[in-house]
Short mmCIF file of C-alpha atoms in Angstrom, two decimals:
data_model
loop_
_atom_site.label_atom_id
_atom_site.label_comp_id
_atom_site.label_asym_id
_atom_site.label_seq_id
_atom_site.Cartn_x
_atom_site.Cartn_y
_atom_site.Cartn_z
CA MET W 1 -7.20 18.94 4.04
CA GLU W 2 -10.91 19.09 2.87
CA ARG W 3 -12.59 16.18 3.64
CA ILE W 4 -15.23 15.57 0.75
CA THR W 5 -18.57 13.56 2.33
CA ASP W 6 -21.82 12.14 1.53
CA LEU W 7 -24.40 11.01 3.87
CA ASN W 8 -26.75 9.45 1.65
CA GLN W 9 -23.61 6.78 0.73
CA GLN W 10 -22.51 3.77 2.74
CA ILE W 11 -19.12 4.70 2.94
CA ILE W 12 -16.80 1.65 4.33
CA THR W 13 -15.21 1.17 7.81
CA ASN W 14 -11.72 -0.63 7.74
CA GLU W 15 -11.79 -3.57 11.86
CA THR W 16 -11.01 -0.32 14.04
CA GLY W 17 -13.76 1.17 12.33
CA GLU W 18 -12.42 3.87 10.75
CA LYS W 19 -13.80 5.01 7.66
CA GLU W 20 -11.55 4.22 4.57
CA TYR W 21 -10.61 7.04 2.48
CA TYR W 22 -8.76 7.86 -0.77
CA THR W 23 -6.14 10.74 -0.54
CA VAL W 24 -5.75 12.48 -3.21
CA THR W 25 -3.04 15.31 -3.23
CA ASP W 26 -3.42 18.72 -5.59
CA ASN W 27 0.32 19.27 -6.29
CA ARG W 28 -0.89 22.11 -8.33
CA ASN W 29 -2.11 24.17 -4.75
CA GLY W 30 -0.69 21.68 -2.43
CA LYS W 31 -4.33 21.16 -1.24
CA THR W 32 -5.26 17.16 0.06
CA TYR W 33 -8.32 15.82 0.32
CA GLU W 34 -9.68 13.09 1.42
CA VAL W 35 -12.10 11.04 -0.82
CA PRO W 36 -14.72 8.72 0.76
CA ILE W 37 -14.29 4.80 -0.44
CA ARG W 38 -17.96 3.75 -0.65
CA ASN W 39 -19.03 -0.07 -1.35
CA SER W 40 -21.84 -1.89 -2.69
CA ARG W 41 -21.97 -5.33 -3.86
CA GLU W 42 -20.23 -5.14 -7.33
CA GLY W 43 -16.89 -3.70 -5.54
CA ARG W 44 -15.81 -0.47 -3.71
CA TYR W 45 -16.00 2.49 -5.61
CA ILE W 46 -15.52 6.23 -5.49
CA MET W 47 -18.89 9.30 -6.06
CA ALA W 48 -17.46 10.96 -9.63
CA LYS W 49 -19.20 14.09 -8.19
CA ASP W 50 -16.54 14.07 -5.09
CA ILE W 51 -13.77 13.93 -7.88
CA GLY W 52 -15.70 16.98 -8.49
CA LYS W 53 -15.19 18.93 -5.44
CA ILE W 54 -11.76 19.00 -6.67
CA LYS W 55 -11.14 22.27 -8.73
CA ASP W 56 -8.40 24.52 -9.06
CA ALA W 57 -7.44 28.18 -8.49
CA GLU W 58 -9.97 29.27 -11.34
CA GLY W 59 -12.72 26.81 -10.30
CA ASN W 60 -12.80 24.58 -12.89
CA VAL W 61 -13.91 20.99 -11.95
CA LEU W 62 -11.35 18.08 -12.25
CA ARG W 63 -13.44 15.48 -14.57
CA VAL W 64 -13.31 11.41 -15.34
CA TYR W 65 -12.45 10.54 -18.74
CA ASP W 66 -14.01 7.19 -19.74
CA PRO W 67 -14.72 6.27 -22.70
CA GLY W 68 -17.30 3.49 -23.25
CA TYR W 69 -17.92 4.06 -19.35
CA MET W 70 -15.29 1.00 -19.44
CA ASN W 71 -14.68 2.02 -15.46
CA THR W 72 -18.11 4.25 -14.99
CA ILE W 73 -20.87 2.97 -12.47
CA VAL W 74 -23.65 5.50 -13.65
CA ASN W 75 -26.75 4.46 -11.75
CA THR W 76 -27.73 2.00 -8.95
CA SER W 77 -30.02 -0.44 -9.11
CA ARG W 78 -31.92 -3.55 -7.56
CA ILE W 79 -32.61 -5.72 -10.95
CA CYS W 80 -29.33 -7.82 -11.85
CA TYR W 81 -26.23 -9.01 -10.01
CA ILE W 82 -23.57 -10.40 -12.40
CA ASP W 83 -20.16 -12.10 -10.76
CA GLY W 84 -18.05 -11.92 -13.69
CA ASP W 85 -14.95 -13.82 -12.25
CA LEU W 86 -17.01 -16.68 -10.76
CA GLY W 87 -19.52 -16.58 -13.34
CA VAL W 88 -22.78 -15.30 -11.60
CA LEU W 89 -26.17 -14.12 -13.13
CA GLU W 90 -29.04 -13.82 -10.83
CA TYR W 91 -32.40 -11.53 -11.69
CA ARG W 92 -33.27 -10.21 -8.13
CA GLY W 93 -30.92 -12.15 -6.28
CA ILE W 94 -32.36 -15.85 -8.10
CA PRO W 95 -30.00 -17.73 -9.76
CA ILE W 96 -30.06 -18.13 -13.15
CA GLU W 97 -29.95 -21.21 -13.21
CA GLN W 98 -32.70 -21.60 -11.35
CA LEU W 99 -34.95 -19.67 -13.31
CA ALA W 100 -34.12 -21.64 -16.27
CA GLU W 101 -35.32 -25.24 -14.44
CA LYS W 102 -38.03 -23.98 -12.75
CA SER W 103 -39.75 -20.92 -13.78
CA THR W 104 -41.29 -19.59 -17.02
CA PHE W 105 -40.22 -16.53 -19.75
CA LEU W 106 -43.69 -14.62 -18.46
CA GLU W 107 -42.60 -15.07 -14.34
CA VAL W 108 -39.63 -14.17 -14.83
CA ALA W 109 -40.58 -11.11 -16.94
CA TYR W 110 -42.59 -10.58 -13.71
CA LEU W 111 -39.78 -10.79 -11.37
CA LEU W 112 -37.77 -8.12 -12.72
CA ILE W 113 -40.13 -5.06 -13.84
CA TYR W 114 -42.04 -5.67 -10.13
CA GLY W 115 -39.00 -7.04 -8.32
CA GLU W 116 -41.28 -10.45 -6.43
CA LEU W 117 -42.21 -13.57 -8.12
CA PRO W 118 -45.96 -13.71 -8.31
CA THR W 119 -48.44 -15.56 -6.17
CA LYS W 120 -50.36 -17.28 -8.73
CA THR W 121 -53.60 -14.31 -8.80
CA GLN W 122 -50.61 -12.13 -10.07
CA PHE W 123 -49.25 -14.34 -12.45
CA GLU W 124 -52.61 -14.97 -14.17
CA GLU W 125 -54.32 -11.10 -13.75
CA PHE W 126 -50.19 -10.26 -15.57
CA ASN W 127 -51.37 -13.27 -18.02
CA GLN W 128 -54.17 -11.72 -18.76
CA ARG W 129 -53.67 -9.04 -18.67
CA ILE W 130 -50.75 -9.03 -21.29
CA SER W 131 -52.40 -11.72 -23.52
CA GLY W 132 -56.01 -8.72 -23.80
CA HIS W 133 -52.95 -6.57 -25.28
CA THR W 134 -51.79 -8.81 -28.28
CA PHE W 135 -54.05 -7.87 -31.18
CA LEU W 136 -52.22 -4.12 -32.87
CA HIS W 137 -54.02 -1.53 -34.56
CA THR W 138 -55.12 -2.85 -37.62
CA ASP W 139 -53.26 0.57 -39.33
CA VAL W 140 -50.68 -1.55 -37.65
CA LEU W 141 -50.60 -3.85 -39.77
CA GLN W 142 -51.60 -2.32 -42.65
CA MET W 143 -48.15 -0.57 -42.21
CA MET W 144 -46.10 -3.52 -41.72
CA LYS W 145 -47.81 -5.17 -44.95
CA HIS W 146 -46.36 -1.77 -46.51
CA PHE W 147 -42.06 -2.74 -45.61
CA ARG W 148 -40.26 -3.12 -48.25
CA TYR W 149 -40.16 -7.08 -49.72
CA ASP W 150 -36.89 -7.96 -49.03
CA ALA W 151 -36.88 -5.60 -45.38
CA HIS W 152 -34.63 -7.03 -42.39
CA PRO W 153 -37.54 -7.89 -39.59
CA MET W 154 -35.13 -5.83 -37.11
CA GLY W 155 -35.81 -3.31 -39.13
CA MET W 156 -39.29 -3.95 -39.30
CA LEU W 157 -39.96 -3.91 -35.65
CA ILE W 158 -37.45 -1.57 -34.39
CA SER W 159 -39.65 1.13 -37.09
CA THR W 160 -42.97 -0.57 -35.68
CA ILE W 161 -42.49 -0.21 -32.21
CA ALA W 162 -41.73 3.11 -33.11
CA ALA W 163 -44.82 3.59 -34.06
CA LEU W 164 -46.64 2.40 -31.51
CA SER W 165 -46.17 5.66 -29.83
CA THR W 166 -48.12 7.46 -32.19
CA PHE W 167 -51.06 5.34 -31.13
CA ARG W 168 -50.95 6.82 -28.27
CA PRO W 169 -51.22 10.02 -27.79
CA GLY W 170 -52.37 9.69 -23.82
CA SER W 171 -49.48 7.82 -22.59
CA ASN W 172 -47.52 9.98 -24.62
CA PRO W 173 -45.41 12.74 -21.95
CA ALA W 174 -44.45 15.45 -24.68
CA LEU W 175 -48.48 15.45 -25.09
CA ALA W 176 -49.89 13.74 -22.29
CA GLY W 177 -47.98 16.03 -19.53
CA GLN W 178 -44.21 15.00 -18.27
CA ASP W 179 -45.61 13.36 -14.51
CA ILE W 180 -47.41 10.85 -17.02
CA TYR W 181 -46.13 8.11 -15.71
CA LYS W 182 -46.27 8.87 -12.08
CA ASP W 183 -50.05 6.94 -12.25
CA LEU W 184 -48.86 3.63 -11.59
CA LYS W 185 -52.29 2.46 -14.43
CA ILE W 186 -51.02 3.59 -16.83
CA ARG W 187 -46.76 3.46 -16.29
CA ASN W 188 -48.49 -0.30 -16.56
CA LYS W 189 -50.94 -0.67 -19.48
CA GLN W 190 -48.31 0.17 -21.49
CA ILE W 191 -45.99 -2.69 -19.60
CA TYR W 192 -49.24 -4.77 -20.68
CA ARG W 193 -48.91 -3.59 -24.43
CA ILE W 194 -45.40 -3.28 -25.24
CA LEU W 195 -44.45 -7.57 -23.36
CA GLY W 196 -48.23 -8.25 -25.04
CA GLN W 197 -47.30 -6.52 -29.12
CA VAL W 198 -43.66 -6.86 -29.09
CA PRO W 199 -44.29 -11.06 -30.35
CA THR W 200 -46.92 -10.07 -32.65
CA ILE W 201 -44.94 -7.82 -33.82
CA ALA W 202 -41.57 -9.74 -34.14
CA ALA W 203 -44.24 -13.54 -35.54
CA ASN W 204 -45.54 -10.47 -38.12
CA ALA W 205 -41.49 -10.06 -39.27
CA TYR W 206 -40.88 -13.52 -39.65
CA ARG W 207 -44.18 -13.99 -41.78
CA SER W 208 -43.95 -10.99 -44.12
CA ARG W 209 -39.91 -11.52 -44.55
CA ILE W 210 -41.34 -14.84 -46.08
CA GLY W 211 -44.51 -13.89 -48.03
CA ARG W 212 -46.89 -14.81 -46.06
CA ASN W 213 -50.39 -13.57 -44.29
CA PHE W 214 -50.14 -12.98 -41.03
CA ASN W 215 -52.04 -14.62 -38.19
CA ASN W 216 -53.88 -13.30 -35.37
CA PRO W 217 -52.81 -13.91 -31.27
CA SER W 218 -54.15 -16.96 -29.52
CA SER W 219 -55.94 -15.90 -26.21
CA ASP W 220 -55.42 -19.59 -25.36
CA LEU W 221 -51.53 -20.88 -25.95
CA PRO W 222 -49.14 -19.55 -23.30
CA TYR W 223 -46.29 -16.29 -24.07
CA VAL W 224 -43.58 -17.98 -25.81
CA ASP W 225 -45.95 -20.79 -27.92
CA ASN W 226 -48.01 -17.77 -29.07
CA PHE W 227 -44.90 -16.93 -30.53
CA LEU W 228 -44.49 -19.64 -32.26
CA TYR W 229 -47.96 -20.03 -33.15
CA MET W 230 -48.41 -16.65 -34.93
CA MET W 231 -45.06 -17.64 -36.74
CA ASP W 232 -45.92 -21.38 -38.10
CA LYS W 233 -49.65 -21.80 -37.76
CA LEU W 234 -51.01 -22.25 -41.72
CA ASN W 235 -54.49 -23.66 -42.66
CA GLU W 236 -55.15 -26.14 -39.91
CA ASN W 237 -57.76 -25.19 -38.22
CA LYS W 238 -55.64 -25.78 -34.99
CA TYR W 239 -52.24 -25.59 -34.91
CA SER W 240 -50.32 -25.98 -31.13
CA PRO W 241 -46.16 -26.00 -31.43
CA HIS W 242 -44.22 -29.16 -29.55
CA PRO W 243 -44.22 -27.97 -26.26
CA LYS W 244 -39.92 -28.65 -25.50
CA LEU W 245 -39.53 -27.15 -28.54
CA ALA W 246 -41.63 -24.25 -26.94
CA LYS W 247 -39.66 -25.13 -23.09
CA ALA W 248 -36.52 -24.78 -25.39
CA LEU W 249 -37.02 -20.82 -26.64
CA ASP W 250 -38.79 -20.30 -23.29
CA ILE W 251 -35.55 -20.95 -21.39
CA LEU W 252 -34.03 -19.15 -23.73
CA PHE W 253 -35.97 -16.12 -23.29
CA ILE W 254 -35.09 -16.69 -19.99
CA LEU W 255 -31.74 -16.13 -20.15
CA HIS W 256 -31.87 -12.81 -22.72
CA ALA W 257 -34.50 -11.03 -20.00
CA GLU W 258 -31.53 -9.27 -18.79
CA HIS W 259 -27.99 -8.22 -18.41
CA GLU W 260 -27.72 -5.12 -16.39
CA MET W 261 -25.72 -2.05 -17.74
CA ASN W 262 -25.16 -3.59 -21.47
CA CYS W 263 -25.35 -1.56 -24.21
CA SER W 264 -28.27 -0.88 -25.23
CA THR W 265 -30.32 -1.24 -21.22
CA ALA W 266 -28.21 1.50 -20.38
CA PHE W 267 -29.64 3.54 -24.09
CA VAL W 268 -33.37 2.79 -22.39
CA ARG W 269 -32.58 4.71 -18.56
CA HIS W 270 -30.39 7.34 -21.64
CA LEU W 271 -33.59 8.06 -23.54
CA ALA W 272 -35.83 7.95 -20.18
CA SER W 273 -34.35 10.41 -18.71
CA SER W 274 -35.13 13.07 -21.49
CA GLY W 275 -39.44 12.42 -20.87
CA VAL W 276 -39.78 10.35 -23.64
CA ASP W 277 -42.64 7.74 -24.35
CA VAL W 278 -41.77 4.09 -23.60
CA TYR W 279 -42.13 2.81 -26.87
CA SER W 280 -39.46 5.36 -27.63
CA CYS W 281 -37.11 4.48 -25.09
CA ILE W 282 -37.61 0.57 -26.15
CA ALA W 283 -37.26 1.42 -30.18
CA GLY W 284 -33.92 2.88 -29.08
CA SER W 285 -32.37 0.94 -27.09
CA ALA W 286 -33.84 -2.12 -29.57
CA ALA W 287 -31.72 -0.26 -32.83
CA ALA W 288 -28.83 -0.61 -30.19
CA LEU W 289 -29.07 -4.32 -29.95
CA TYR W 290 -28.82 -4.46 -33.96
CA GLY W 291 -25.86 -3.68 -33.98
CA PRO W 292 -22.96 -5.88 -35.03
CA LYS W 293 -21.45 -5.99 -31.65
CA HIS W 294 -24.41 -5.88 -29.58
CA GLY W 295 -27.13 -8.18 -31.19
CA GLY W 296 -25.15 -9.63 -34.16
CA ALA W 297 -22.73 -11.97 -32.12
CA ASN W 298 -24.61 -15.56 -32.56
CA GLU W 299 -24.98 -14.20 -36.13
CA ALA W 300 -20.99 -14.17 -36.08
CA VAL W 301 -20.69 -17.35 -34.33
CA LEU W 302 -22.14 -19.12 -36.61
CA ARG W 303 -20.67 -18.00 -40.30
CA MET W 304 -17.32 -18.78 -37.84
CA LEU W 305 -18.13 -22.31 -37.13
CA GLU W 306 -19.23 -22.58 -41.39
CA GLN W 307 -15.83 -21.16 -42.49
CA ILE W 308 -14.31 -23.67 -40.04
CA GLY W 309 -16.69 -26.75 -41.74
CA ASP W 310 -15.17 -29.26 -40.36
CA VAL W 311 -13.89 -30.47 -36.82
CA LYS W 312 -9.71 -31.86 -38.11
CA ASN W 313 -9.79 -27.13 -38.98
CA ILE W 314 -9.46 -26.28 -35.81
CA PRO W 315 -6.41 -26.15 -34.80
CA SER W 316 -5.45 -24.82 -38.01
CA PHE W 317 -7.79 -21.73 -37.61
CA ILE W 318 -6.28 -21.61 -33.47
CA ASP W 319 -3.60 -21.58 -35.34
CA LYS W 320 -4.77 -18.17 -36.93
CA VAL W 321 -6.65 -16.93 -33.92
CA LYS W 322 -3.82 -16.52 -32.28
CA ASN W 323 -1.93 -14.76 -34.45
CA ARG W 324 -5.12 -12.22 -35.19
CA LYS W 325 -5.05 -13.65 -38.74
CA ALA W 326 -9.29 -14.36 -37.98
CA LEU W 327 -11.44 -13.51 -35.13
CA LEU W 328 -12.88 -16.02 -32.70
CA PHE W 329 -16.34 -15.00 -31.75
CA GLY W 330 -18.68 -16.54 -29.29
CA PHE W 331 -15.81 -16.42 -26.76
CA GLY W 332 -14.52 -13.94 -24.11
CA HIS W 333 -16.72 -11.50 -22.34
CA ARG W 334 -16.72 -7.87 -20.92
CA VAL W 335 -18.16 -8.91 -17.68
CA TYR W 336 -16.93 -12.72 -17.67
CA LYS W 337 -13.19 -13.43 -16.50
CA ASN W 338 -15.30 -17.30 -16.24
CA TYR W 339 -17.75 -19.39 -17.83
CA ASP W 340 -20.39 -17.73 -19.05
CA PRO W 341 -23.58 -19.08 -16.75
CA ARG W 342 -25.80 -18.87 -19.72
CA ALA W 343 -23.43 -20.33 -21.85
CA LYS W 344 -23.89 -23.97 -20.10
CA ILE W 345 -28.08 -24.22 -19.80
CA VAL W 346 -27.62 -23.15 -24.16
CA LYS W 347 -25.06 -26.16 -24.30
CA LYS W 348 -28.01 -28.89 -22.01
CA THR W 349 -30.97 -27.58 -23.92
CA ALA W 350 -29.03 -27.33 -27.67
CA TYR W 351 -29.01 -31.27 -27.34
CA GLU W 352 -33.24 -31.07 -26.54
CA VAL W 353 -33.21 -29.54 -29.55
CA PHE W 354 -32.17 -31.67 -31.32
CA GLU W 355 -33.65 -34.81 -30.08
CA ILE W 356 -36.98 -33.21 -32.30
CA CYS W 357 -35.33 -30.99 -34.92
CA GLY W 358 -32.36 -32.91 -35.89
CA LYS W 359 -28.65 -32.07 -34.98
CA GLU W 360 -27.21 -28.94 -36.26
CA PRO W 361 -23.94 -30.43 -37.71
CA LEU W 362 -21.94 -27.10 -36.49
CA ILE W 363 -22.67 -28.39 -32.85
CA GLU W 364 -19.66 -30.76 -33.69
CA ILE W 365 -17.58 -27.75 -34.49
CA ALA W 366 -18.41 -26.04 -31.63
CA ILE W 367 -17.87 -28.49 -29.06
CA GLU W 368 -14.80 -29.64 -30.36
CA LEU W 369 -13.46 -26.00 -30.90
CA GLU W 370 -14.44 -25.22 -27.09
CA LYS W 371 -12.53 -28.48 -25.62
CA ILE W 372 -9.61 -27.33 -27.36
CA ALA W 373 -9.86 -23.50 -26.30
CA LEU W 374 -10.76 -24.18 -22.96
CA GLU W 375 -7.34 -26.15 -23.40
CA ASP W 376 -5.63 -24.23 -24.52
CA GLU W 377 -2.66 -21.89 -22.46
CA PHE W 378 -3.16 -18.90 -24.47
CA PHE W 379 -7.30 -18.71 -24.28
CA ILE W 380 -6.74 -19.92 -20.17
CA LYS W 381 -4.49 -16.94 -19.86
CA ARG W 382 -6.90 -14.61 -21.79
CA LYS W 383 -10.06 -15.75 -19.59
CA LEU W 384 -11.28 -16.45 -22.94
CA TYR W 385 -14.73 -19.10 -22.21
CA PRO W 386 -18.11 -19.54 -23.73
CA ASN W 387 -20.66 -16.67 -23.80
CA VAL W 388 -24.98 -17.24 -24.26
CA ASP W 389 -23.39 -16.26 -27.65
CA PHE W 390 -21.12 -19.40 -28.41
CA TYR W 391 -24.09 -22.46 -28.39
CA SER W 392 -27.98 -19.53 -28.93
CA GLY W 393 -26.77 -19.11 -32.90
CA VAL W 394 -26.67 -23.07 -33.28
CA ILE W 395 -30.42 -23.42 -31.51
CA TYR W 396 -32.18 -21.66 -33.33
CA ARG W 397 -30.86 -23.00 -36.94
CA ALA W 398 -31.71 -26.30 -35.88
CA MET W 399 -35.16 -24.66 -35.49
CA GLY W 400 -34.69 -23.56 -38.10
CA PHE W 401 -34.87 -19.85 -37.14
CA PRO W 402 -33.33 -17.17 -40.61
CA THR W 403 -30.44 -15.80 -39.23
CA ASP W 404 -31.70 -13.03 -39.90
CA MET W 405 -34.64 -13.34 -37.20
CA PHE W 406 -31.75 -13.92 -34.29
CA PRO W 407 -31.42 -10.20 -33.14
CA VAL W 408 -35.58 -10.52 -33.56
CA LEU W 409 -35.09 -13.33 -30.79
CA PHE W 410 -33.18 -11.93 -28.45
CA THR W 411 -34.72 -8.23 -28.31
CA ILE W 412 -38.64 -10.20 -27.48
CA PRO W 413 -37.41 -10.83 -24.28
CA ARG W 414 -35.11 -8.15 -23.16
CA VAL W 415 -37.61 -6.21 -23.66
CA ALA W 416 -38.75 -7.19 -19.97
CA GLY W 417 -35.37 -6.04 -18.57
CA TRP W 418 -35.76 -3.03 -20.98
CA LEU W 419 -38.47 -2.40 -19.04
CA ALA W 420 -37.45 -3.06 -15.47
CA HIS W 421 -35.15 -0.78 -15.63
CA TRP W 422 -37.63 2.36 -17.21
CA VAL W 423 -39.49 1.16 -14.26
CA GLU W 424 -35.98 1.25 -11.85
CA TYR W 425 -35.52 4.21 -13.54
CA LEU W 426 -39.11 6.50 -12.87
CA ASP W 427 -38.56 5.53 -9.64
CA ASP W 428 -35.84 7.12 -8.80
CA LYS W 429 -35.11 10.20 -6.78
CA GLU W 430 -31.00 10.24 -9.02
CA ASN W 431 -32.72 10.56 -12.23
CA ASN W 432 -31.33 13.74 -13.75
CA ILE W 433 -31.46 13.64 -17.58
CA VAL W 434 -28.35 12.43 -18.97
CA ARG W 435 -25.96 14.61 -20.13
CA PRO W 436 -21.74 13.50 -20.28
CA ARG W 437 -19.21 15.62 -20.59
CA GLN W 438 -17.11 15.56 -23.75
CA ASN W 439 -13.35 16.44 -24.15
CA TYR W 440 -13.13 19.26 -26.58
CA VAL W 441 -10.25 19.22 -28.80
CA GLY W 442 -11.01 21.09 -31.93
CA TYR W 443 -10.21 24.51 -33.23
CA ALA W 444 -9.72 27.02 -30.50
CA LYS W 445 -11.35 30.42 -31.76
CA ARG W 446 -11.37 31.97 -35.18
CA ASP W 447 -13.36 34.09 -37.14
CA TYR W 448 -15.93 33.34 -39.98
CA VAL W 449 -13.59 33.14 -43.88
CA PRO W 450 -15.60 34.59 -46.62
CA MET W 451 -16.71 31.91 -49.59
CA GLU W 452 -13.88 33.81 -51.90
CA GLN W 453 -10.97 33.77 -49.78
CA ARG W 454 -11.57 30.89 -48.43
CA GLN W 455 -9.12 27.42 -49.49
CA GLU W 456 -10.16 24.28 -50.20
CA ALA W 457 -10.16 21.71 -47.14
CA LYS W 458 -9.64 17.77 -48.45
CA PHE W 459 -12.24 16.41 -47.56
CA ASN W 460 -13.78 12.69 -49.51
CA LEU W 461 -17.20 14.24 -50.65
CA GLU W 462 -17.67 11.13 -52.97
CA SER W 463 -20.58 8.09 -52.54
CA SER W 464 -20.80 5.12 -53.32
CA LYS W 465 -22.71 3.84 -55.82
CA SER W 466 -25.01 1.37 -57.42
CA SER W 467 -24.39 -0.63 -60.73
CA THR W 468 -27.48 1.55 -61.59
CA SER W 469 -26.56 4.82 -61.38
CA LYS W 470 -23.67 3.90 -63.41
CA ARG W 471 -25.49 2.38 -66.21
CA ARG W 472 -27.41 5.74 -65.62
CA GLU W 473 -24.86 8.04 -65.57
CA ALA W 474 -22.50 6.63 -68.48
CA GLY W 475 -24.96 7.84 -70.84
CA THR W 476 -25.35 10.81 -72.91
CA SER W 477 -28.91 13.78 -71.18
CA VAL W 478 -30.26 16.87 -72.15
CA VAL W 479 -31.45 19.37 -70.22
CA LEU W 480 -34.21 21.79 -72.60
#
């Protein structure tokens, strides 16, 4: 029997002190392997490289096939902990409920990135550094003014963040050396720049969308207040957002700041593994979040509530969901099998927003839909509970944000989580370049066929055509 061991990992021991192993017998050669079972707060696991030590007679290793990483651990992290069965979310060990009640987004950003809550002196310096990097280069501002008039704010945000790398050649590993981020001063400066400038870019994208001039950042306002200021200031000599609305948005930013290995966060580590600059990492992750399966869920919830239209229509809608004739958005989560702790906080925050902005009519439909779903055996059996997206869109709507700003409002706070994972990856001794394997099911080896001997394959090469193209092609053209 071959025992596979790795002294660098924590192997579980049972009550009698014996180490626990997963026994694998290879019936191809009769060989038996004992794969050590390891432990973490999130559960027990085995190492893929241990499975990789199981080989056939030709030396081919055994691999694991897991589309979408449904059951694969890709890294070790100390940033965020989730217990999906109990509905627990912690940032660096601190429950999300405490952070939402007692902290601020910028303090949470510090916690996520550096691992501990800041002292007063540390926080003041952190805030000052970020505030000093809120202004954008004039060429960046000019670039933003040249987006198409109806450009989506998220597309503008992604493109502009990516462009920032061209303004910082001295901070680009491809130009300044691949070890540039080992210098903590250079690393920190990129953190300050990104946290400072992303809200400015986001506010400018909003202003561009509504045809208004850009506002300069204010150094006198807190982080979230400054973002609202840049969005909303008109011709007043002095303007300040309503403190309760700023606090509500600050809470939403805290709730969206981090959520461990989701699609976009995994991507920031994936990109960082190539050694690319941090601006490209953040832009790439923002692009992943732009996808409707990731960052567009709260908008889908709003459209669903609008489709229901009235509380009296909820029972018939529920029946459609059960019969797979309609989709239920805002319920269920790949990780949570209980009530998403963030959803409870968002629901409470919604009423504080309504006191100022007025009640969003869709909230009544949302509350009744939640009540009926939580009492229905169909949803209970499937552990479909409200998630953070269920109420967040309703709040954003009540605060007057257009739906195309929803993914932007998701991105601004999530940047803090992405930066935390970027930093953690840089310091990880196991930060090999990401290089997944594939399961090839294509052709076996075959010879090149000359064009005149080929048979036409059945491929549809048509592309969509606009009405303008159809009109033009309907005409007659003569080439002289």
